[in-house]
Amino acid sequence: MGRGPPMVTATAGRPGVLRAHVQTWRPYTLWYIGLVGLAGAGLGGDRPSWWRLLASWATPTIGWIGGHYLSDWFDRRLDAVSKPHRPIPSGVLPATTALVCGIACLVTVGTLSAAASWPTVAVAVLAAAAIVAYGRRLKAHGLAGNLVRGALGALTLLYGAAVVAPPVHWSLLPFVVAFWAHDTSSNLVGTLRDIAGDRAGGYRTVPVRHGTPAAVHTALGMYAVALAAAVLGGYATDDPSRRTAYLIALVPAAGLAGVAFRSLLRHRDRMPMAVALRAHELLVLERVWLAATVVGLGFGLLPAALLAVPALAVTWWTQRHLRTGYEFGPSRAAPDTAGSPVPLPRRTSDLG
């Protein structure tokens, strides 16, 4: 990639820098990944110690934050053209600082993983490789990039299980498939709001290469696989009461996803960016609930509810107050259509 456009510089006080870091974390996506790690811990063993539970939540969360720092660093010159309001191109968050923070997060993940067991190290290495590969190259290669990004959810589940009871039992396979397919679907929905930029930048994403209807139908199909695998995993559990509660709890998740995909299907021939963003916001809420239901399968209904309620509240609030401005600028107004093509060197990376 060439030198690209010059970086924008700005002077900012400490409150501005702190806000820039928080924006980079994408706090509306942050709580989900920790819940997936806890879900793996609940399914992986009986009565794990408190520090193992903490590690199953905190380590993937730190890695998730590090992934966003590195993604924004990879795309700093693109954002200077397409989204100059974001922390790095606006000059509020220096690019070097973002790179150092991203590397520091991944080093922390490696250190915590080494303190647990060798399987956790293996999973952490795979996840770090997926983050870098997706952010640097694979997101430009259609469904392959979506699948690599989606693998982070599956790897997080395996990480949580490996922390408490290595080696991981084969009974986790349906849930591995569920989170992999679900996150692939969610990531594919995320590409629907970046069609013009992807096309101009030479990115052959699914909607660019095959059209918006194909992308919507593929995302819906992946979600159907995820839901079927989640149901299958619930039926395989040994506790009848938890099985019943879990299967009932899946209904609201399917309902939220249904609302999101209904909107996408309605606009599949002409996809406004605002519609794509709102659908993804619903899926962000839905996956928090989904992860909490799997936590409930391992730990019981009450612990899952105690985690799900605040996680959903914080996710909803941060999406409402941070996300539109972060995606579309301080005007907080999304364009009515997919946007006009502009000469972009690369597309923005977003693990959400």
Coordinates of C-alpha atoms in Angstrom, one line a residue, residues 105-318:
C105 CA -3.0 -6.2 25.0
L106 CA -1.9 -9.3 23.0
V107 CA 1.2 -9.6 25.2
T108 CA -1.0 -9.6 28.2
V109 CA -3.2 -12.3 26.7
G110 CA -0.2 -14.4 26.1
T111 CA 1.1 -14.0 29.6
L112 CA -2.3 -14.8 31.2
S113 CA -2.7 -17.8 28.9
A114 CA 0.7 -19.2 29.7
A115 CA -0.2 -19.1 33.4
A116 CA -3.2 -21.3 32.8
S117 CA -2.2 -24.2 30.5
W118 CA -0.7 -25.1 27.1
P119 CA -4.1 -25.4 25.4
T120 CA -5.0 -21.9 26.3
V121 CA -1.7 -20.7 24.8
A122 CA -2.5 -22.5 21.6
V123 CA -6.0 -21.0 21.4
A124 CA -4.7 -17.5 22.2
V125 CA -2.1 -17.8 19.4
L126 CA -4.7 -18.9 16.9
A127 CA -7.0 -16.0 17.9
A128 CA -4.1 -13.4 17.6
A129 CA -3.2 -14.8 14.2
A130 CA -6.9 -14.5 13.1
I131 CA -7.1 -10.9 14.4
V132 CA -4.0 -9.8 12.4
A133 CA -4.8 -11.8 9.3
Y134 CA -8.3 -10.4 9.2
G135 CA -7.3 -6.8 9.9
R136 CA -4.4 -6.8 7.4
R137 CA -5.7 -8.8 4.5
L138 CA -8.5 -11.4 4.7
K139 CA -11.4 -9.0 5.2
A140 CA -10.9 -8.1 1.5
H141 CA -11.6 -11.7 0.4
G142 CA -15.3 -12.2 0.8
L143 CA -16.7 -15.0 2.9
A144 CA -13.2 -16.3 3.8
G145 CA -12.6 -13.1 5.7
N146 CA -16.0 -13.3 7.4
L147 CA -15.3 -16.9 8.4
V148 CA -11.9 -16.0 9.9
R149 CA -13.5 -13.1 11.8
G150 CA -16.3 -15.4 13.0
A151 CA -13.8 -17.9 14.3
L152 CA -12.9 -15.6 17.1
G153 CA -16.2 -16.4 18.9
A154 CA -15.6 -20.1 18.6
L155 CA -12.0 -19.7 19.8
T156 CA -13.1 -17.7 22.8
L157 CA -15.5 -20.5 23.8
L158 CA -12.7 -23.0 23.5
Y159 CA -10.4 -20.7 25.5
G160 CA -12.9 -20.5 28.4
A161 CA -13.3 -24.3 28.4
A162 CA -9.5 -24.8 28.3
V163 CA -8.9 -22.5 31.2
V164 CA -11.0 -24.6 33.6
A165 CA -10.7 -28.2 32.2
P166 CA -8.1 -29.0 29.5
P167 CA -8.4 -30.8 27.2
V168 CA -11.7 -29.6 25.8
H169 CA -14.5 -32.2 25.5
W170 CA -16.1 -33.0 22.2
S171 CA -19.6 -32.1 23.6
L172 CA -18.7 -28.4 23.1
L173 CA -18.7 -28.9 19.3
P174 CA -22.3 -27.7 18.7
F175 CA -21.6 -24.5 20.6
V176 CA -18.3 -24.0 18.7
V177 CA -20.3 -24.2 15.5
A178 CA -23.0 -22.0 16.9
F179 CA -20.7 -19.1 17.8
W180 CA -18.6 -19.5 14.7
A181 CA -21.6 -19.3 12.4
H182 CA -23.2 -16.6 14.4
D183 CA -20.2 -14.3 14.4
T184 CA -19.7 -14.9 10.7
S185 CA -23.3 -13.9 10.1
S186 CA -22.9 -10.7 12.2
N187 CA -19.6 -9.7 10.6
L188 CA -21.2 -10.2 7.1
V189 CA -24.1 -7.9 8.1
G190 CA -21.5 -5.4 9.1
T191 CA -20.1 -5.2 5.6
L192 CA -23.5 -4.1 4.3
R193 CA -22.9 -0.5 5.6
D194 CA -19.5 -0.2 3.8
I195 CA -20.4 -1.3 0.3
A196 CA -19.3 1.8 -1.6
G197 CA -16.0 2.1 0.2
D198 CA -15.2 -1.6 -0.2
R199 CA -15.9 -1.4 -3.9
A200 CA -13.8 1.7 -4.4
G201 CA -11.0 0.2 -2.4
G202 CA -10.9 -3.0 -4.4
Y203 CA -12.3 -5.1 -1.6
R204 CA -14.2 -8.1 -2.9
T205 CA -16.6 -8.6 0.0
V206 CA -19.7 -10.7 -0.4
P207 CA -22.0 -7.7 -1.1
V208 CA -19.5 -6.2 -3.5
R209 CA -18.8 -9.4 -5.4
H210 CA -22.3 -11.0 -5.4
G211 CA -24.7 -8.2 -4.6
T212 CA -26.6 -7.2 -1.5
P213 CA -29.3 -9.8 -1.8
A214 CA -26.7 -12.6 -1.8
A215 CA -25.0 -11.1 1.2
V216 CA -28.3 -10.8 3.2
H217 CA -29.3 -14.4 2.3
T218 CA -25.9 -15.8 3.2
A219 CA -25.9 -14.0 6.6
L220 CA -29.4 -15.3 7.2
G221 CA -28.3 -18.8 6.3
M222 CA -25.3 -18.6 8.7
Y223 CA -27.6 -17.4 11.5
A224 CA -29.9 -20.4 10.8
V225 CA -26.9 -22.7 11.2
A226 CA -25.9 -21.0 14.4
L227 CA -29.4 -21.3 15.9
A228 CA -29.7 -25.0 14.9
A229 CA -26.3 -25.8 16.5
A230 CA -27.3 -23.9 19.6
V231 CA -30.5 -25.9 19.9
L232 CA -28.6 -29.2 19.3
G233 CA -26.1 -28.3 22.0
G234 CA -29.0 -27.6 24.4
Y235 CA -30.6 -31.0 23.8
A236 CA -27.3 -32.7 24.5
T237 CA -27.0 -31.4 28.0
D238 CA -27.6 -33.8 30.9
D239 CA -29.6 -31.5 33.2
P240 CA -33.3 -31.5 32.1
S241 CA -34.2 -28.3 34.0
R242 CA -31.4 -26.3 32.6
R243 CA -32.1 -27.7 29.2
T244 CA -35.7 -26.5 29.3
A245 CA -34.8 -23.0 30.6
Y246 CA -32.0 -22.7 28.0
L247 CA -34.3 -23.7 25.0
I248 CA -36.9 -21.2 26.2
A249 CA -34.3 -18.5 26.6
L250 CA -33.3 -19.0 22.9
V251 CA -36.7 -17.7 21.8
P252 CA -36.0 -14.0 22.5
A253 CA -32.6 -14.3 20.8
A254 CA -34.3 -15.7 17.7
G255 CA -36.9 -13.0 17.9
L256 CA -34.4 -10.2 17.9
A257 CA -32.5 -11.7 15.0
G258 CA -35.8 -12.1 13.1
V259 CA -36.5 -8.4 13.4
A260 CA -33.0 -7.5 12.2
F261 CA -33.1 -9.9 9.2
R262 CA -36.7 -8.9 8.3
S263 CA -35.4 -5.3 7.9
L264 CA -32.5 -6.4 5.8
L265 CA -34.6 -8.6 3.6
R266 CA -37.0 -5.7 3.0
H267 CA -34.2 -3.5 1.8
R268 CA -32.0 -6.1 0.2
D269 CA -32.2 -4.5 -3.3
R270 CA -31.2 -1.1 -2.0
M271 CA -29.5 -1.1 1.3
P272 CA -29.4 2.2 3.2
M273 CA -26.4 2.4 5.6
A274 CA -28.7 3.3 8.4
V275 CA -30.8 0.1 7.9
A276 CA -27.6 -2.0 7.9
L277 CA -26.3 -0.3 11.0
R278 CA -29.6 -0.7 12.9
A279 CA -29.8 -4.4 12.0
H280 CA -26.2 -4.9 13.2
E281 CA -27.1 -3.1 16.5
L282 CA -29.9 -5.6 17.1
L283 CA -27.6 -8.5 16.4
V284 CA -25.1 -7.0 18.9
L285 CA -27.8 -7.0 21.6
E286 CA -29.0 -10.5 20.5
R287 CA -25.6 -12.1 20.8
V288 CA -25.2 -10.8 24.3
W289 CA -28.4 -12.6 25.2
L290 CA -27.4 -15.7 23.3
A291 CA -24.0 -15.9 25.1
A292 CA -25.8 -15.4 28.5
T293 CA -28.2 -18.3 27.7
V294 CA -25.1 -20.6 27.2
V295 CA -23.7 -19.3 30.5
G296 CA -27.0 -20.3 32.1
L297 CA -26.7 -23.8 30.7
G298 CA -23.4 -24.2 32.5
F299 CA -23.9 -22.2 35.7
G300 CA -27.7 -21.9 36.1
L301 CA -30.4 -19.3 35.3
L302 CA -29.7 -16.8 38.2
P303 CA -26.0 -16.3 37.5
A304 CA -26.8 -15.9 33.8
A305 CA -29.5 -13.3 34.5
L306 CA -27.2 -11.4 36.8
L307 CA -24.7 -11.1 34.0
A308 CA -27.1 -10.6 31.1
V309 CA -29.1 -7.7 32.5
P310 CA -26.3 -5.2 33.1
A311 CA -24.4 -6.3 30.0
L312 CA -27.5 -5.7 27.9
A313 CA -28.1 -2.3 29.5
V314 CA -24.5 -1.1 29.0
T315 CA -24.5 -2.4 25.4
W316 CA -27.8 -0.6 24.6
W317 CA -26.6 2.6 26.2
T318 CA -23.2 2.7 24.6

